[in-house]
Coordinates of C-alpha atoms in Angstrom, one line a residue:
M1 CA -172.6 38.2 -5.5
I2 CA -170.4 35.4 -6.8
V3 CA -171.9 31.9 -6.3
G4 CA -170.6 30.4 -3.1
E5 CA -169.2 33.8 -1.8
A6 CA -169.7 34.4 1.9
T7 CA -171.1 37.7 3.1
M8 CA -171.4 39.4 6.5
L9 CA -174.9 40.4 7.7
E10 CA -174.3 43.4 9.9
Y11 CA -175.7 46.9 10.4
K12 CA -173.5 49.8 9.4
M13 CA -175.2 53.0 10.4
Q14 CA -173.0 56.1 10.5
K15 CA -173.2 58.9 12.9
G16 CA -175.8 61.4 11.5
E17 CA -177.4 58.9 9.2
Q18 CA -181.1 58.8 9.1
L19 CA -183.4 56.1 7.8
T20 CA -187.2 56.4 7.3
Y21 CA -189.3 53.3 7.2
N22 CA -193.0 52.7 6.4
T23 CA -194.7 50.0 8.5
K24 CA -198.0 48.3 7.8
V25 CA -199.6 45.9 10.3
H26 CA -202.7 44.0 9.3
S27 CA -204.5 42.0 12.1
E28 CA -207.4 39.6 12.0
Q29 CA -208.9 38.0 15.0
E30 CA -211.6 35.3 15.3
I31 CA -213.2 34.4 18.6
K32 CA -215.2 31.3 19.2
T33 CA -217.0 30.4 22.5
E34 CA -219.9 28.1 23.4
E35 CA -222.3 31.1 23.3
Q36 CA -221.0 33.2 20.4
S37 CA -218.5 33.7 17.7
G38 CA -217.2 36.7 15.8
S39 CA -214.3 38.3 14.0
T40 CA -212.6 41.7 13.8
S41 CA -209.7 43.2 11.7
S42 CA -207.6 46.3 12.0
D43 CA -204.8 48.1 10.0
V44 CA -202.0 50.2 11.3
E45 CA -199.8 52.4 9.1
M46 CA -196.9 54.4 10.6
K47 CA -193.8 56.2 9.5
M48 CA -190.7 55.6 11.7
V49 CA -187.5 57.5 11.6
Q50 CA -184.2 56.0 12.8
K51 CA -181.3 58.4 13.4
C52 CA -177.8 57.3 14.5
T53 CA -176.4 59.7 17.1
D54 CA -173.2 57.8 17.9
V55 CA -171.0 54.9 16.8
A56 CA -168.6 53.4 19.3
A57 CA -165.2 52.0 18.4
D58 CA -166.6 48.4 18.3
G59 CA -169.3 49.5 15.9
T60 CA -172.1 49.6 18.5
M61 CA -174.7 52.2 17.3
T62 CA -176.8 54.5 19.4
V63 CA -180.0 55.1 17.5
D64 CA -183.0 57.3 18.2
V65 CA -186.2 55.8 16.9
T66 CA -189.2 58.2 16.5
I67 CA -192.7 57.4 15.3
Q68 CA -193.3 60.4 12.9
S69 CA -196.9 59.6 11.9
G70 CA -199.4 56.8 12.2
K71 CA -203.0 55.8 11.8
L72 CA -205.2 53.0 13.1
R73 CA -208.2 51.8 11.2
R74 CA -210.6 49.5 13.0
D75 CA -214.3 48.7 12.5
G76 CA -214.6 51.5 9.9
Q77 CA -213.1 54.1 12.2
E78 CA -209.8 55.8 11.8
E79 CA -207.7 57.4 14.5
E80 CA -204.1 58.6 15.0
L81 CA -201.8 56.5 17.0
P82 CA -201.3 57.7 20.6
N83 CA -197.5 57.4 20.5
I84 CA -196.7 59.8 17.6
G85 CA -193.6 61.8 18.4
Q86 CA -192.4 59.3 21.0
T87 CA -188.6 58.7 20.7
I88 CA -186.9 55.5 22.0
T89 CA -183.1 55.4 22.2
I90 CA -181.5 52.0 21.6
K91 CA -177.9 50.8 21.6
M92 CA -177.4 48.0 19.0
K93 CA -174.4 45.9 18.0
K94 CA -173.5 45.4 14.4
S95 CA -175.2 42.0 14.6
G96 CA -178.5 43.7 15.5
E97 CA -178.4 42.6 19.1
I98 CA -179.9 45.3 21.2
V99 CA -177.9 45.9 24.4
H100 CA -179.8 48.9 25.8
T101 CA -183.1 50.7 25.4
S102 CA -184.5 53.8 27.1
V103 CA -187.8 52.0 27.7
D104 CA -188.7 48.3 28.2
L105 CA -189.7 46.8 24.9
P106 CA -192.2 43.9 24.6
F107 CA -189.8 42.0 22.4
E108 CA -186.2 41.3 21.6
Q109 CA -185.1 41.0 17.9
P110 CA -182.9 38.0 17.0
A111 CA -179.3 38.9 16.0
F112 CA -177.5 38.0 12.8
P113 CA -174.6 35.5 13.0
T114 CA -171.3 37.0 14.0
K115 CA -169.5 35.1 11.1
S116 CA -170.0 35.3 7.4
V117 CA -172.7 33.1 5.8
K118 CA -173.1 31.6 2.3
K119 CA -176.2 31.0 0.2
G120 CA -178.1 28.0 1.6
E121 CA -176.7 28.3 5.1
T122 CA -179.1 28.3 8.1
W123 CA -178.9 29.5 11.6
D124 CA -181.2 29.9 14.6
G125 CA -182.0 33.1 16.6
K126 CA -183.7 33.7 19.9
S127 CA -186.4 36.3 20.5
R128 CA -188.0 37.0 23.8
I129 CA -191.5 38.4 23.8
S130 CA -194.1 39.4 26.3
I131 CA -197.3 37.3 26.4
P132 CA -200.5 38.7 28.0
G133 CA -201.3 36.6 31.1
K134 CA -197.6 35.6 31.7
A135 CA -195.4 37.5 34.1
D136 CA -192.1 36.4 32.5
M137 CA -191.1 36.9 28.9
V138 CA -191.2 33.8 26.6
T139 CA -188.2 32.8 24.5
L140 CA -189.0 31.8 20.9
I141 CA -186.5 30.1 18.5
Y142 CA -186.6 31.4 14.9
N143 CA -185.0 29.5 12.0
Y144 CA -183.2 31.5 9.3
S145 CA -181.7 30.7 5.9
L146 CA -179.8 32.8 3.4
H147 CA -182.1 31.8 0.6
D148 CA -180.8 33.9 -2.3
F149 CA -179.7 37.3 -3.4
A150 CA -182.1 39.8 -5.0
K151 CA -182.4 43.4 -6.2
V152 CA -185.0 45.2 -4.1
S153 CA -185.7 48.9 -4.3
G154 CA -182.4 49.5 -6.0
Y155 CA -180.3 47.6 -3.4
D156 CA -178.4 44.3 -3.8
C157 CA -180.0 42.4 -1.0
A158 CA -179.5 39.1 0.9
E159 CA -182.9 37.3 0.8
I160 CA -183.4 35.7 4.2
K161 CA -186.2 33.4 4.9
V162 CA -187.5 33.2 8.5
S163 CA -189.8 30.9 10.3
C164 CA -190.8 30.0 13.9
P165 CA -191.9 26.4 14.2
E166 CA -195.1 25.7 16.1
T167 CA -194.5 26.6 19.7
K168 CA -196.9 25.8 22.5
I169 CA -196.9 28.2 25.5
P170 CA -198.9 27.4 28.6
I171 CA -200.4 30.6 30.0
Q172 CA -202.5 29.4 32.9
E173 CA -204.1 26.1 33.9
G174 CA -206.4 25.1 31.1
I175 CA -205.2 27.9 28.8
E176 CA -202.5 27.4 26.1
Q177 CA -201.2 29.5 23.2
T178 CA -199.8 28.1 20.0
L179 CA -197.6 30.3 17.8
T180 CA -196.1 30.0 14.4
A181 CA -194.4 32.6 12.1
N182 CA -193.1 32.8 8.5
G183 CA -191.7 35.5 6.4
V184 CA -188.8 36.9 4.3
T185 CA -186.3 39.8 4.9
H186 CA -184.3 41.7 2.3
F187 CA -181.2 43.1 3.8
A188 CA -178.7 45.3 1.9
N189 CA -175.5 43.6 3.1
R190 CA -173.2 46.1 1.5
E191 CA -174.9 49.2 3.0
G192 CA -175.8 47.4 6.2
R193 CA -179.5 48.2 6.4
L194 CA -182.9 46.6 6.3
V195 CA -184.7 47.2 3.0
R196 CA -187.9 45.2 3.3
S197 CA -189.4 42.7 5.7
E198 CA -192.6 40.8 5.6
V199 CA -193.5 38.4 8.5
E200 CA -196.9 36.8 9.4
T201 CA -197.4 35.5 12.9
K202 CA -200.3 33.3 13.8
T203 CA -201.4 32.5 17.3
N204 CA -204.2 30.4 18.7
I205 CA -205.3 30.6 22.3
T206 CA -207.4 27.7 23.5
A207 CA -209.3 27.2 26.7
Q208 CA -212.1 25.0 27.9
D209 CA -214.9 27.4 26.8
G210 CA -213.5 28.6 23.4
S211 CA -210.6 29.8 21.4
V212 CA -209.1 33.0 20.0
F213 CA -207.2 32.9 16.7
T214 CA -205.1 35.9 15.6
S215 CA -203.1 36.5 12.4
I216 CA -200.8 39.5 12.3
K217 CA -198.8 40.5 9.1
V218 CA -196.1 43.1 9.5
I219 CA -194.5 44.7 6.4
V220 CA -191.6 47.1 6.9
E221 CA -190.2 49.0 3.9
L222 CA -187.3 51.5 3.6
E223 CA -188.6 54.8 2.2
E224 CA -185.7 57.2 2.4
S225 CA -182.1 57.4 3.7
K226 CA -180.2 60.6 4.5
K227 CA -176.7 61.4 5.7
D228 CA -176.2 64.6 7.7
F229 CA -172.6 65.7 8.0
G230 CA -173.4 68.5 10.5
S231 CA -171.3 71.6 10.4
F232 CA -169.8 70.8 7.0
G233 CA -173.2 71.7 5.5
V234 CA -173.1 68.7 3.1
A235 CA -176.1 66.4 2.8
E236 CA -176.9 63.5 0.6
D237 CA -180.5 62.5 0.0
F238 CA -181.8 59.7 -2.1
I239 CA -185.3 58.3 -2.4
I240 CA -185.8 54.6 -2.8
K241 CA -188.3 54.2 -5.6

């Protein structure tokens, strides 16, 4: 990228294209009450496949997301995830805004700006998430900045820093949750795909009789991309090393 050059951040999946991602989730939780205290940790690893089944004239993509494999490790025990093989169909604009899902999701991902951005530019994005104990979804404001450009896994990527400033969420009378998040996303702006994302979210629930602190780090990495041209019998595979 030329210094000062603007770039569009938008998804560009083609019909028949398939992307495979590896996701790792590390969670730590610490509970403190008047009577006792303790901590637990867990790790989830899963492989997720996204296949584009249709692209509308305006660029809106229909994507089938399938959890191909996954394991949960907790307290020295390992087990398979219960939702292996489950497929969720989503419709997503080029900005990343999800306009339809086949099942209700517990979150909404923030969208990219609909105009080009330059290095150093910032923008805000809204994300709605479900909070245990609250009937309605909660809206969080995330801050983004196009920090730099970097080569990641063979791709020229926009390096996007993300943060959610401390947000206090009342759950019930006498119970409050505080949330913060920080991370970085590498997005291949030319190919229009996520290459790597690492975000850590910290929450602290406080009540009169104690508190629960939770830290969750999510790392998503592109493993493989594939284009299937159907009846033409031509396929292109390349592994991202």
